[in-house]
mmCIF file of C-alpha atoms in Angstrom:
data_model
loop_
_atom_site.group_PDB
_atom_site.id
_atom_site.type_symbol
_atom_site.label_atom_id
_atom_site.label_comp_id
_atom_site.label_asym_id
_atom_site.label_seq_id
_atom_site.Cartn_x
_atom_site.Cartn_y
_atom_site.Cartn_z
ATOM 1 C CA MET A 36 -0.292 20.291 -10.888
ATOM 2 C CA SER A 37 -3.204 18.282 -11.015
ATOM 3 C CA PRO A 38 -3.919 15.824 -13.970
ATOM 4 C CA GLN A 39 -6.629 17.499 -15.040
ATOM 5 C CA ARG A 40 -4.454 20.561 -15.451
ATOM 6 C CA VAL A 41 -1.961 18.415 -17.414
ATOM 7 C CA GLU A 42 -4.611 17.377 -19.636
ATOM 8 C CA THR A 43 -5.919 20.847 -20.214
ATOM 9 C CA ASP A 44 -2.626 22.237 -20.930
ATOM 10 C CA PHE A 45 -1.913 19.503 -23.516
ATOM 11 C CA SER A 46 -5.625 19.888 -25.242
ATOM 12 C CA ASP A 47 -5.073 23.417 -25.789
ATOM 13 C CA GLU A 48 -1.921 22.756 -27.473
ATOM 14 C CA ALA A 49 -2.816 20.015 -29.627
ATOM 15 C CA ARG A 50 -6.355 21.509 -30.374
ATOM 16 C CA PRO A 51 -7.626 17.685 -30.648
ATOM 17 C CA ALA A 52 -10.933 19.210 -32.183
ATOM 18 C CA ARG A 53 -8.943 20.389 -35.151
ATOM 19 C CA ARG A 54 -6.265 17.702 -35.540
ATOM 20 C CA PRO A 55 -7.736 14.558 -33.926
ATOM 21 C CA GLY A 56 -5.041 11.705 -33.843
ATOM 22 C CA GLY A 57 -2.479 14.327 -34.969
ATOM 23 C CA ARG A 58 1.126 14.633 -34.685
ATOM 24 C CA SER A 59 0.566 16.178 -30.936
ATOM 25 C CA ALA A 60 -1.490 13.198 -30.133
ATOM 26 C CA GLU A 61 1.165 10.767 -31.680
ATOM 27 C CA VAL A 62 3.826 12.587 -29.722
ATOM 28 C CA ARG A 63 1.835 12.181 -26.159
ATOM 29 C CA ARG A 64 1.223 8.289 -27.088
ATOM 30 C CA ARG A 65 5.041 7.762 -27.840
ATOM 31 C CA VAL A 66 6.007 9.554 -24.819
ATOM 32 C CA LEU A 67 3.575 7.948 -22.276
ATOM 33 C CA ASP A 68 4.396 4.658 -23.821
ATOM 34 C CA ALA A 69 8.213 5.500 -23.029
ATOM 35 C CA VAL A 70 7.384 6.461 -19.414
ATOM 36 C CA ARG A 71 5.501 3.051 -18.802
ATOM 37 C CA ALA A 72 8.193 1.005 -20.376
ATOM 38 C CA GLU A 73 10.709 2.855 -18.492
ATOM 39 C CA LEU A 74 8.908 2.635 -15.160
ATOM 40 C CA VAL A 75 8.228 -0.909 -15.451
ATOM 41 C CA GLU A 76 11.837 -1.673 -16.523
ATOM 42 C CA HIS A 77 13.749 0.366 -14.436
ATOM 43 C CA GLY A 78 11.518 1.928 -11.701
ATOM 44 C CA TYR A 79 10.980 5.493 -10.695
ATOM 45 C CA ASP A 80 14.648 5.969 -9.558
ATOM 46 C CA ALA A 81 15.898 5.711 -13.120
ATOM 47 C CA LEU A 82 13.062 7.555 -14.389
ATOM 48 C CA SER A 83 14.192 10.960 -16.286
ATOM 49 C CA MET A 84 13.065 13.370 -18.664
ATOM 50 C CA ASP A 85 15.979 12.520 -21.036
ATOM 51 C CA ALA A 86 15.509 8.832 -20.595
ATOM 52 C CA VAL A 87 11.919 9.333 -21.859
ATOM 53 C CA ALA A 88 12.933 11.400 -24.636
ATOM 54 C CA ASP A 89 15.443 9.094 -25.770
ATOM 55 C CA ARG A 90 13.064 5.907 -25.505
ATOM 56 C CA SER A 91 10.393 7.829 -27.506
ATOM 57 C CA ALA A 92 12.669 9.771 -29.876
ATOM 58 C CA VAL A 93 10.722 13.018 -29.350
ATOM 59 C CA HIS A 94 12.656 16.066 -28.940
ATOM 60 C CA ARG A 95 13.878 16.737 -25.297
ATOM 61 C CA THR A 96 12.593 20.576 -25.423
ATOM 62 C CA THR A 97 9.244 19.266 -26.482
ATOM 63 C CA VAL A 98 9.253 16.794 -23.659
ATOM 64 C CA TYR A 99 10.433 19.656 -20.945
ATOM 65 C CA ARG A 100 8.128 22.089 -22.332
ATOM 66 C CA ARG A 101 4.721 19.950 -22.326
ATOM 67 C CA TRP A 102 5.636 17.781 -19.298
ATOM 68 C CA ARG A 103 7.771 19.850 -17.217
ATOM 69 C CA ASP A 104 9.144 17.367 -15.073
ATOM 70 C CA VAL A 105 9.017 13.577 -14.106
ATOM 71 C CA GLY A 106 6.056 14.425 -11.860
ATOM 72 C CA GLY A 107 4.052 15.775 -14.906
ATOM 73 C CA LEU A 108 4.921 12.542 -16.971
ATOM 74 C CA LEU A 109 3.426 10.454 -14.075
ATOM 75 C CA ALA A 110 0.281 12.637 -13.709
ATOM 76 C CA ASP A 111 -0.242 12.530 -17.535
ATOM 77 C CA VAL A 112 0.205 8.602 -17.479
ATOM 78 C CA LEU A 113 -2.549 8.279 -14.938
ATOM 79 C CA ALA A 114 -4.754 11.100 -16.399
ATOM 80 C CA GLU A 115 -4.633 9.114 -19.425
ATOM 81 C CA ALA A 116 -5.589 6.026 -18.087
ATOM 82 C CA ALA A 117 -8.331 8.091 -16.146
ATOM 83 C CA GLY A 118 -9.743 9.227 -19.658
ATOM 84 C CA ASP A 119 -10.910 5.569 -20.634
ATOM 85 C CA GLU A 120 -14.502 4.447 -21.133
ATOM 86 C CA TRP A 121 -14.251 1.665 -18.439
ATOM 87 C CA ARG A 122 -17.201 0.359 -16.616
ATOM 88 C CA PRO A 123 -17.532 -2.484 -14.377
ATOM 89 C CA SER A 124 -19.204 -5.582 -15.757
ATOM 90 C CA ASP A 125 -23.070 -5.890 -15.202
ATOM 91 C CA THR A 126 -23.402 -9.624 -14.508
ATOM 92 C CA GLY A 127 -26.744 -9.734 -12.622
ATOM 93 C CA SER A 128 -25.512 -10.515 -9.150
ATOM 94 C CA LEU A 129 -23.543 -8.665 -6.486
ATOM 95 C CA ASP A 130 -21.126 -11.458 -6.018
ATOM 96 C CA ASP A 131 -20.129 -11.819 -9.700
ATOM 97 C CA ASP A 132 -20.012 -8.055 -10.322
ATOM 98 C CA LEU A 133 -17.462 -7.800 -7.482
ATOM 99 C CA ILE A 134 -15.503 -10.850 -8.738
ATOM 100 C CA ALA A 135 -15.289 -9.292 -12.007
ATOM 101 C CA VAL A 136 -13.776 -6.105 -10.577
ATOM 102 C CA ASN A 137 -11.199 -8.043 -8.330
ATOM 103 C CA ARG A 138 -10.302 -10.213 -10.897
ATOM 104 C CA GLU A 139 -9.231 -6.953 -13.114
ATOM 105 C CA VAL A 140 -7.289 -5.461 -9.980
ATOM 106 C CA TYR A 141 -5.685 -8.765 -9.515
ATOM 107 C CA ALA A 142 -4.554 -8.972 -13.003
ATOM 108 C CA ALA A 143 -3.522 -5.299 -12.963
ATOM 109 C CA LEU A 144 -1.434 -6.275 -9.583
ATOM 110 C CA THR A 145 0.094 -9.379 -10.870
ATOM 111 C CA GLY A 146 0.452 -9.186 -14.371
ATOM 112 C CA ASP A 147 3.610 -9.323 -16.748
ATOM 113 C CA SER A 148 3.508 -5.372 -17.027
ATOM 114 C CA PRO A 149 3.206 -4.318 -13.549
ATOM 115 C CA ILE A 150 2.622 -0.636 -14.393
ATOM 116 C CA THR A 151 -0.041 -0.111 -11.343
ATOM 117 C CA THR A 152 2.649 -1.330 -8.849
ATOM 118 C CA ALA A 153 5.277 0.734 -10.411
ATOM 119 C CA LEU A 154 2.962 3.719 -10.093
ATOM 120 C CA ILE A 155 2.099 3.139 -6.629
ATOM 121 C CA ALA A 156 5.928 2.753 -5.808
ATOM 122 C CA ALA A 157 6.196 6.084 -7.429
ATOM 123 C CA SER A 158 3.522 7.644 -5.437
ATOM 124 C CA PHE A 159 5.779 7.548 -2.305
ATOM 125 C CA ARG A 160 8.528 9.576 -4.135
ATOM 126 C CA SER A 161 6.263 12.026 -6.163
ATOM 127 C CA GLU A 162 3.467 14.251 -4.796
ATOM 128 C CA GLN A 163 2.296 14.863 -8.370
ATOM 129 C CA ALA A 164 1.923 11.069 -9.109
ATOM 130 C CA ALA A 165 0.152 10.630 -5.462
ATOM 131 C CA ASP A 166 -2.128 13.206 -6.469
ATOM 132 C CA ALA A 167 -2.770 11.652 -9.643
ATOM 133 C CA LEU A 168 -3.215 8.279 -8.220
ATOM 134 C CA ARG A 169 -5.834 9.497 -5.729
ATOM 135 C CA VAL A 170 -7.664 11.262 -8.334
ATOM 136 C CA PHE A 171 -7.774 8.030 -10.518
ATOM 137 C CA TRP A 172 -8.869 5.690 -7.574
ATOM 138 C CA ALA A 173 -11.488 8.002 -6.551
ATOM 139 C CA ASP A 174 -12.677 8.059 -10.306
ATOM 140 C CA ARG A 175 -12.653 4.368 -10.442
ATOM 141 C CA TYR A 176 -14.452 3.772 -7.241
ATOM 142 C CA ASP A 177 -17.076 6.449 -8.262
ATOM 143 C CA ARG A 178 -17.620 4.248 -11.477
ATOM 144 C CA CYS A 179 -18.065 1.136 -9.499
ATOM 145 C CA ALA A 180 -20.804 2.744 -7.406
ATOM 146 C CA VAL A 181 -23.282 1.373 -9.928
ATOM 147 C CA ILE A 182 -22.666 -2.146 -8.724
ATOM 148 C CA VAL A 183 -23.929 -1.299 -5.278
ATOM 149 C CA ARG A 184 -26.891 0.469 -6.760
ATOM 150 C CA ARG A 185 -27.829 -2.173 -9.048
ATOM 151 C CA ALA A 186 -27.683 -4.803 -6.136
ATOM 152 C CA ILE A 187 -29.794 -2.410 -3.922
ATOM 153 C CA GLU A 188 -32.379 -2.034 -6.940
ATOM 154 C CA ARG A 189 -32.392 -5.987 -6.943
ATOM 155 C CA GLY A 190 -32.942 -6.007 -3.473
ATOM 156 C CA GLU A 191 -29.901 -7.930 -2.548
ATOM 157 C CA ILE A 192 -28.748 -5.582 0.030
ATOM 158 C CA SER A 193 -29.999 -2.533 2.159
ATOM 159 C CA ALA A 194 -30.820 0.831 0.367
ATOM 160 C CA ARG A 195 -28.688 2.127 3.321
ATOM 161 C CA THR A 196 -25.505 0.402 2.323
ATOM 162 C CA ASP A 197 -22.537 2.904 1.861
ATOM 163 C CA ALA A 198 -21.038 2.003 -1.598
ATOM 164 C CA ARG A 199 -17.683 3.260 -1.147
ATOM 165 C CA ARG A 200 -17.225 1.406 2.441
ATOM 166 C CA LEU A 201 -18.529 -1.798 0.180
ATOM 167 C CA LEU A 202 -16.143 -1.372 -2.610
ATOM 168 C CA ILE A 203 -13.100 -0.841 -0.397
ATOM 169 C CA ALA A 204 -13.721 -3.816 1.708
ATOM 170 C CA ALA A 205 -14.122 -5.838 -1.548
ATOM 171 C CA THR A 206 -10.902 -4.484 -2.965
ATOM 172 C CA ALA A 207 -8.523 -3.616 -0.115
ATOM 173 C CA PRO A 208 -7.622 -7.210 0.690
ATOM 174 C CA LEU A 209 -5.876 -7.448 -2.698
ATOM 175 C CA TYR A 210 -3.951 -4.328 -2.547
ATOM 176 C CA HIS A 211 -2.921 -5.194 1.058
ATOM 177 C CA GLU A 212 -1.950 -8.769 0.143
ATOM 178 C CA LEU A 213 -0.191 -8.034 -3.251
ATOM 179 C CA VAL A 214 1.401 -4.715 -2.840
ATOM 180 C CA LEU A 215 2.259 -4.299 0.883
ATOM 181 C CA LEU A 216 2.348 -7.686 2.361
ATOM 182 C CA ARG A 217 3.498 -9.069 -0.960
ATOM 183 C CA THR A 218 2.136 -12.484 -0.584
ATOM 184 C CA ALA A 219 2.142 -14.953 -3.450
ATOM 185 C CA ALA A 220 -1.953 -15.342 -3.235
ATOM 186 C CA GLY A 221 -3.369 -16.783 -6.111
ATOM 187 C CA VAL A 222 -6.471 -15.277 -7.997
ATOM 188 C CA ARG A 223 -8.777 -16.951 -5.273
ATOM 189 C CA LEU A 224 -7.816 -14.346 -3.239
ATOM 190 C CA ALA A 225 -9.953 -11.999 -5.452
ATOM 191 C CA ASP A 226 -12.953 -14.278 -5.426
ATOM 192 C CA HIS A 227 -12.745 -14.575 -1.580
ATOM 193 C CA ALA A 228 -12.385 -10.954 -1.178
ATOM 194 C CA ALA A 229 -15.430 -10.371 -3.319
ATOM 195 C CA ARG A 230 -17.826 -12.853 -1.918
ATOM 196 C CA ASP A 231 -16.612 -11.915 1.641
ATOM 197 C CA ALA A 232 -17.636 -8.164 1.206
ATOM 198 C CA ALA A 233 -20.928 -9.491 -0.713
ATOM 199 C CA THR A 234 -21.723 -11.615 2.310
ATOM 200 C CA ALA A 235 -21.054 -8.759 4.537
ATOM 201 C CA ALA A 236 -23.315 -6.303 2.720
ATOM 202 C CA ARG A 237 -26.206 -8.956 2.872
ATOM 203 C CA ALA A 238 -25.897 -9.212 6.627
ATOM 204 C CA GLY A 239 -26.127 -5.343 6.736
ATOM 205 C CA ALA A 240 -22.343 -4.242 7.029
ATOM 206 C CA PHE A 241 -21.750 -0.882 5.629
ATOM 207 C CA GLU A 242 -24.934 0.545 6.358
ATOM 208 C CA ALA A 243 -24.613 4.399 6.867
ATOM 209 C CA MET B 174 19.571 -11.155 4.845
ATOM 210 C CA SER B 175 16.563 -11.495 6.864
ATOM 211 C CA PRO B 176 15.735 -9.558 10.053
ATOM 212 C CA GLN B 177 16.189 -13.062 12.078
ATOM 213 C CA ARG B 178 20.062 -13.029 10.593
ATOM 214 C CA VAL B 179 20.566 -9.451 11.963
ATOM 215 C CA GLU B 180 19.102 -10.351 15.287
ATOM 216 C CA THR B 181 21.419 -13.495 15.492
ATOM 217 C CA ASP B 182 24.560 -11.763 14.115
ATOM 218 C CA PHE B 183 24.130 -8.930 16.595
ATOM 219 C CA SER B 184 23.444 -11.238 19.651
ATOM 220 C CA ASP B 185 26.618 -13.173 18.898
ATOM 221 C CA GLU B 186 28.330 -10.222 19.069
ATOM 222 C CA ALA B 187 26.822 -8.732 21.787
ATOM 223 C CA ARG B 188 26.628 -11.696 24.185
ATOM 224 C CA PRO B 189 23.382 -10.293 25.934
ATOM 225 C CA ALA B 190 23.441 -13.242 28.225
ATOM 226 C CA ARG B 191 26.654 -12.061 29.815
ATOM 227 C CA ARG B 192 26.308 -8.391 29.146
ATOM 228 C CA PRO B 193 22.503 -7.582 29.282
ATOM 229 C CA GLY B 194 21.668 -3.925 28.430
ATOM 230 C CA GLY B 195 25.388 -3.227 28.223
ATOM 231 C CA ARG B 196 27.262 -1.058 25.856
ATOM 232 C CA SER B 197 26.447 -3.212 22.791
ATOM 233 C CA ALA B 198 22.775 -2.900 23.375
ATOM 234 C CA GLU B 199 23.262 0.874 24.041
ATOM 235 C CA VAL B 200 24.820 1.268 20.767
ATOM 236 C CA ARG B 201 22.092 -0.768 18.928
ATOM 237 C CA ARG B 202 19.523 1.534 20.721
ATOM 238 C CA ARG B 203 21.093 4.775 19.533
ATOM 239 C CA VAL B 204 21.750 3.648 16.070
ATOM 240 C CA LEU B 205 18.215 2.468 15.688
ATOM 241 C CA ASP B 206 16.665 5.659 17.340
ATOM 242 C CA ALA B 207 18.581 7.659 14.521
ATOM 243 C CA VAL B 208 17.403 5.299 11.633
ATOM 244 C CA ARG B 209 13.958 6.342 12.739
ATOM 245 C CA ALA B 210 14.289 9.857 13.402
ATOM 246 C CA GLU B 211 16.280 10.033 9.861
ATOM 247 C CA LEU B 212 13.493 8.310 8.135
ATOM 248 C CA VAL B 213 10.676 10.212 9.457
ATOM 249 C CA GLU B 214 12.412 13.699 9.149
ATOM 250 C CA HIS B 215 13.757 13.008 5.714
ATOM 251 C CA GLY B 216 12.579 9.781 4.334
ATOM 252 C CA TYR B 217 14.519 6.833 2.633
ATOM 253 C CA ASP B 218 16.162 9.036 0.296
ATOM 254 C CA ALA B 219 18.446 10.878 2.832
ATOM 255 C CA LEU B 220 18.979 7.567 4.637
ATOM 256 C CA SER B 221 22.578 6.950 4.892
ATOM 257 C CA MET B 222 24.910 5.018 6.763
ATOM 258 C CA ASP B 223 26.812 8.262 7.572
ATOM 259 C CA ALA B 224 23.985 10.355 8.457
ATOM 260 C CA VAL B 225 22.943 7.551 11.049
ATOM 261 C CA ALA B 226 26.738 7.375 12.412
ATOM 262 C CA ASP B 227 26.645 11.168 12.679
ATOM 263 C CA ARG B 228 23.232 11.389 14.321
ATOM 264 C CA SER B 229 23.746 8.309 16.830
ATOM 265 C CA ALA B 230 27.595 9.425 17.646
ATOM 266 C CA VAL B 231 28.389 5.911 17.084
ATOM 267 C CA HIS B 232 31.427 5.092 15.248
ATOM 268 C CA ARG B 233 31.385 4.737 11.318
ATOM 269 C CA THR B 234 33.191 1.743 11.108
ATOM 270 C CA THR B 235 31.084 0.251 13.888
ATOM 271 C CA VAL B 236 27.784 0.915 11.929
ATOM 272 C CA TYR B 237 29.079 -0.313 8.829
ATOM 273 C CA ARG B 238 30.344 -3.504 10.346
ATOM 274 C CA ARG B 239 27.709 -4.429 12.526
ATOM 275 C CA TRP B 240 24.613 -3.280 9.817
ATOM 276 C CA ARG B 241 26.489 -3.127 6.547
ATOM 277 C CA ASP B 242 23.912 -1.179 4.439
ATOM 278 C CA VAL B 243 20.733 0.911 4.740
ATOM 279 C CA GLY B 244 19.012 -2.296 4.032
ATOM 280 C CA GLY B 245 20.644 -3.831 6.983
ATOM 281 C CA LEU B 246 19.494 -1.056 9.311
ATOM 282 C CA LEU B 247 16.010 -0.982 7.983
ATOM 283 C CA ALA B 248 15.636 -4.906 8.587
ATOM 284 C CA ASP B 249 17.111 -4.330 12.150
ATOM 285 C CA VAL B 250 14.460 -1.653 12.991
ATOM 286 C CA LEU B 251 11.508 -3.968 11.970
ATOM 287 C CA ALA B 252 13.396 -7.010 13.818
ATOM 288 C CA GLU B 253 13.567 -5.068 16.827
ATOM 289 C CA ALA B 254 9.894 -3.949 16.394
ATOM 290 C CA ALA B 255 8.957 -7.802 16.198
ATOM 291 C CA GLY B 256 10.681 -8.501 19.384
ATOM 292 C CA ASP B 257 8.368 -6.968 21.579
ATOM 293 C CA GLU B 258 5.855 -8.550 24.032
ATOM 294 C CA TRP B 259 2.582 -7.160 21.991
ATOM 295 C CA ARG B 260 -0.730 -8.965 22.286
ATOM 296 C CA PRO B 261 -4.069 -8.038 21.134
ATOM 297 C CA SER B 262 -6.426 -6.849 23.860
ATOM 298 C CA ASP B 263 -8.841 -9.439 25.355
ATOM 299 C CA THR B 264 -12.152 -7.430 25.574
ATOM 300 C CA GLY B 265 -14.538 -10.182 25.560
ATOM 301 C CA SER B 266 -16.023 -9.562 22.231
ATOM 302 C CA LEU B 267 -14.888 -10.047 18.481
ATOM 303 C CA ASP B 268 -16.058 -6.454 17.585
ATOM 304 C CA ASP B 269 -14.145 -4.878 20.552
ATOM 305 C CA ASP B 270 -11.078 -6.966 19.934
ATOM 306 C CA LEU B 271 -10.864 -5.899 16.235
ATOM 307 C CA ILE B 272 -11.811 -2.214 16.963
ATOM 308 C CA ALA B 273 -8.734 -2.220 19.559
ATOM 309 C CA VAL B 274 -6.400 -3.669 17.097
ATOM 310 C CA ASN B 275 -7.805 -1.228 14.223
ATOM 311 C CA ARG B 276 -7.316 1.850 16.690
ATOM 312 C CA GLU B 277 -3.584 1.057 17.147
ATOM 313 C CA VAL B 278 -3.250 0.375 13.115
ATOM 314 C CA TYR B 279 -5.028 3.667 12.738
ATOM 315 C CA ALA B 280 -2.648 5.509 15.208
ATOM 316 C CA ALA B 281 0.296 3.801 13.804
ATOM 317 C CA LEU B 282 -0.489 5.247 10.382
ATOM 318 C CA THR B 283 -1.625 8.670 11.314
ATOM 319 C CA GLY B 284 0.485 9.562 14.290
ATOM 320 C CA ASP B 285 2.918 12.241 14.730
ATOM 321 C CA SER B 286 5.743 9.944 13.980
ATOM 322 C CA PRO B 287 4.898 8.308 10.815
ATOM 323 C CA ILE B 288 7.530 5.622 11.048
ATOM 324 C CA THR B 289 5.043 2.874 9.746
ATOM 325 C CA THR B 290 4.300 4.886 6.716
ATOM 326 C CA ALA B 291 8.211 5.463 6.295
ATOM 327 C CA LEU B 292 8.816 1.899 6.428
ATOM 328 C CA ILE B 293 6.014 1.208 3.840
ATOM 329 C CA ALA B 294 7.580 3.507 1.659
ATOM 330 C CA ALA B 295 11.128 2.370 2.013
ATOM 331 C CA SER B 296 9.898 -0.944 1.436
ATOM 332 C CA PHE B 297 9.355 0.029 -2.380
ATOM 333 C CA ARG B 298 13.068 0.661 -2.501
ATOM 334 C CA SER B 299 14.838 -1.787 -0.365
ATOM 335 C CA GLU B 300 14.355 -5.486 -0.662
ATOM 336 C CA GLN B 301 15.679 -6.259 2.729
ATOM 337 C CA ALA B 302 13.046 -3.809 4.112
ATOM 338 C CA ALA B 303 10.385 -5.461 2.099
ATOM 339 C CA ASP B 304 11.484 -8.825 3.468
ATOM 340 C CA ALA B 305 11.502 -7.355 6.935
ATOM 341 C CA LEU B 306 8.278 -5.800 6.692
ATOM 342 C CA ARG B 307 6.601 -9.121 5.320
ATOM 343 C CA VAL B 308 8.012 -10.838 8.320
ATOM 344 C CA PHE B 309 6.948 -8.424 10.896
ATOM 345 C CA TRP B 310 3.273 -8.372 9.470
ATOM 346 C CA ALA B 311 3.137 -12.110 9.134
ATOM 347 C CA ASP B 312 4.187 -12.496 12.959
ATOM 348 C CA ARG B 313 1.728 -9.462 13.915
ATOM 349 C CA TYR B 314 -1.381 -11.170 12.025
ATOM 350 C CA ASP B 315 -0.076 -14.590 13.881
ATOM 351 C CA ARG B 316 -0.417 -12.955 17.087
ATOM 352 C CA CYS B 317 -3.959 -11.650 16.346
ATOM 353 C CA ALA B 318 -5.386 -15.127 15.358
ATOM 354 C CA VAL B 319 -5.947 -15.406 19.004
ATOM 355 C CA ILE B 320 -8.690 -12.989 18.633
ATOM 356 C CA VAL B 321 -10.424 -15.368 16.032
ATOM 357 C CA ARG B 322 -9.792 -18.325 18.131
ATOM 358 C CA ARG B 323 -11.318 -16.682 21.243
ATOM 359 C CA ALA B 324 -14.555 -15.776 19.157
ATOM 360 C CA ILE B 325 -14.604 -19.406 17.810
ATOM 361 C CA GLU B 326 -14.683 -20.785 21.708
ATOM 362 C CA ARG B 327 -17.262 -18.185 22.560
ATOM 363 C CA GLY B 328 -19.590 -19.338 19.772
ATOM 364 C CA GLU B 329 -19.511 -15.883 18.162
ATOM 365 C CA ILE B 330 -18.384 -17.276 14.724
ATOM 366 C CA SER B 331 -18.131 -20.636 12.790
ATOM 367 C CA ALA B 332 -15.113 -22.844 13.852
ATOM 368 C CA ARG B 333 -14.218 -22.890 9.700
ATOM 369 C CA THR B 334 -13.575 -19.438 10.002
ATOM 370 C CA ASP B 335 -10.133 -18.532 8.277
ATOM 371 C CA ALA B 336 -8.387 -16.398 11.061
ATOM 372 C CA ARG B 337 -6.046 -14.657 8.369
ATOM 373 C CA ARG B 338 -8.862 -13.837 5.723
ATOM 374 C CA LEU B 339 -10.933 -12.009 8.545
ATOM 375 C CA LEU B 340 -7.830 -10.196 10.235
ATOM 376 C CA ILE B 341 -7.027 -9.045 6.666
ATOM 377 C CA ALA B 342 -10.451 -7.928 5.754
ATOM 378 C CA ALA B 343 -10.873 -5.935 9.243
ATOM 379 C CA THR B 344 -7.442 -4.001 8.766
ATOM 380 C CA ALA B 345 -6.945 -3.857 4.846
ATOM 381 C CA PRO B 346 -9.326 -0.836 4.627
ATOM 382 C CA LEU B 347 -7.324 1.139 6.929
ATOM 383 C CA TYR B 348 -4.042 0.509 5.018
ATOM 384 C CA HIS B 349 -5.878 1.161 1.657
ATOM 385 C CA GLU B 350 -7.491 4.499 2.608
ATOM 386 C CA LEU B 351 -4.650 5.762 4.540
ATOM 387 C CA VAL B 352 -1.454 4.603 2.656
ATOM 388 C CA LEU B 353 -2.416 4.102 -0.739
ATOM 389 C CA LEU B 354 -5.366 6.213 -1.420
ATOM 390 C CA ARG B 355 -4.291 8.729 1.043
ATOM 391 C CA THR B 356 -7.852 9.847 2.267
ATOM 392 C CA ALA B 357 -8.161 12.110 5.323
ATOM 393 C CA ALA B 358 -10.264 9.779 7.089
ATOM 394 C CA GLY B 359 -11.116 9.878 10.898
ATOM 395 C CA VAL B 360 -10.994 7.235 13.404
ATOM 396 C CA ARG B 361 -14.450 6.076 12.369
ATOM 397 C CA LEU B 362 -13.018 4.234 9.492
ATOM 398 C CA ALA B 363 -11.058 2.144 12.181
ATOM 399 C CA ASP B 364 -14.414 1.052 13.716
ATOM 400 C CA HIS B 365 -16.213 0.978 10.699
ATOM 401 C CA ALA B 366 -13.752 -1.767 9.137
ATOM 402 C CA ALA B 367 -13.652 -3.793 12.541
ATOM 403 C CA ARG B 368 -17.358 -4.023 12.787
ATOM 404 C CA ASP B 369 -18.048 -4.763 9.063
ATOM 405 C CA ALA B 370 -15.273 -7.582 9.311
ATOM 406 C CA ALA B 371 -17.051 -8.791 12.523
ATOM 407 C CA THR B 372 -20.501 -8.798 11.011
ATOM 408 C CA ALA B 373 -19.123 -10.733 7.621
ATOM 409 C CA ALA B 374 -17.473 -13.370 10.103
ATOM 410 C CA ARG B 375 -20.998 -13.934 11.917
ATOM 411 C CA ALA B 376 -22.674 -14.170 8.515
ATOM 412 C CA GLY B 377 -20.139 -17.043 7.717
ATOM 413 C CA ALA B 378 -17.883 -15.038 5.398
ATOM 414 C CA PHE B 379 -14.220 -16.523 5.643
ATOM 415 C CA GLU B 380 -15.136 -20.019 5.780
ATOM 416 C CA ALA B 381 -12.309 -22.103 4.593
#
């Protein structure tokens, strides 16, 4: 099951065009809030359909019918996150556009509610969570490609710059240091990685 | 317990100076081989003291006494890995030194025996595995710092280059693409990331 599939199933059932923000949307909101809270508080191991049903006060049969299993819940959390209107800031320079993205990534990986880290941990246990996370990130990197296009249009970097390679270079050090190496790096890490990638791009790195 | 602690405990018991490669070393080799095989075949969830004892044909009481729990086993696998004589290749250029390292990382993350990925997955479940992995990586990045020193001595890059930032920039895209994003990137990824980091360093990125 892909996150899109979950979205489709849910939309069919909820008929959002006829009942926008109705009971069905309310049920989804309560269930996904419960999934996020359980994940942050207790981790993937303790995540169960019954715990989510109890916490959300939604009937168990409804939770099982709509989301089927824990993988379905995680996939829908990511599908919901992917459905937002997020766009990267347009600051007028490559350095500052990348710094803005990296500060958001840094905040997501170090904040009080470490839902991103919890979902990454879950992706090592659940194929559905891994698939949904891959789809989520692919979409986010696609949305960020406009940063590279704008820098090319301004003449800051070569028109042959590979957008994905540049964006991965800018963001990967944050995931590596904070999620895998687990270093207690300050937010300077976000700015350094952004500026280093911008410097590399201006020097002709990332050219296809 | 840190991996060093495990090493020390074990060395005290085995008295390697008096019995090099003796029965105690043989027991450790068999047990750690069993841990790696179990981890690769069945993952962290199925890893148990009893499964390791059965597979290694080492008495359960010995396994419990020396390694105490699954976290102790994982920490010792990493402590053993950290105890090797690995040094990065000295190819004569920054680009090729980084490419050599990255091809090793790529092979470790995509090879037939995905022990590195299995240990990363385990680090999200076991604090001891996470600690041991952090120590292991810190040591590996320290050993790679000579790559940056040589490039500075050859006049390829600024003497103010931060070795760790450069090395993280070179390697992080591999971990991000292969472990977190799970893209099926070819080995070109290793070469690209190495060359992009070298280009950035020559352009003055990573300066402290």
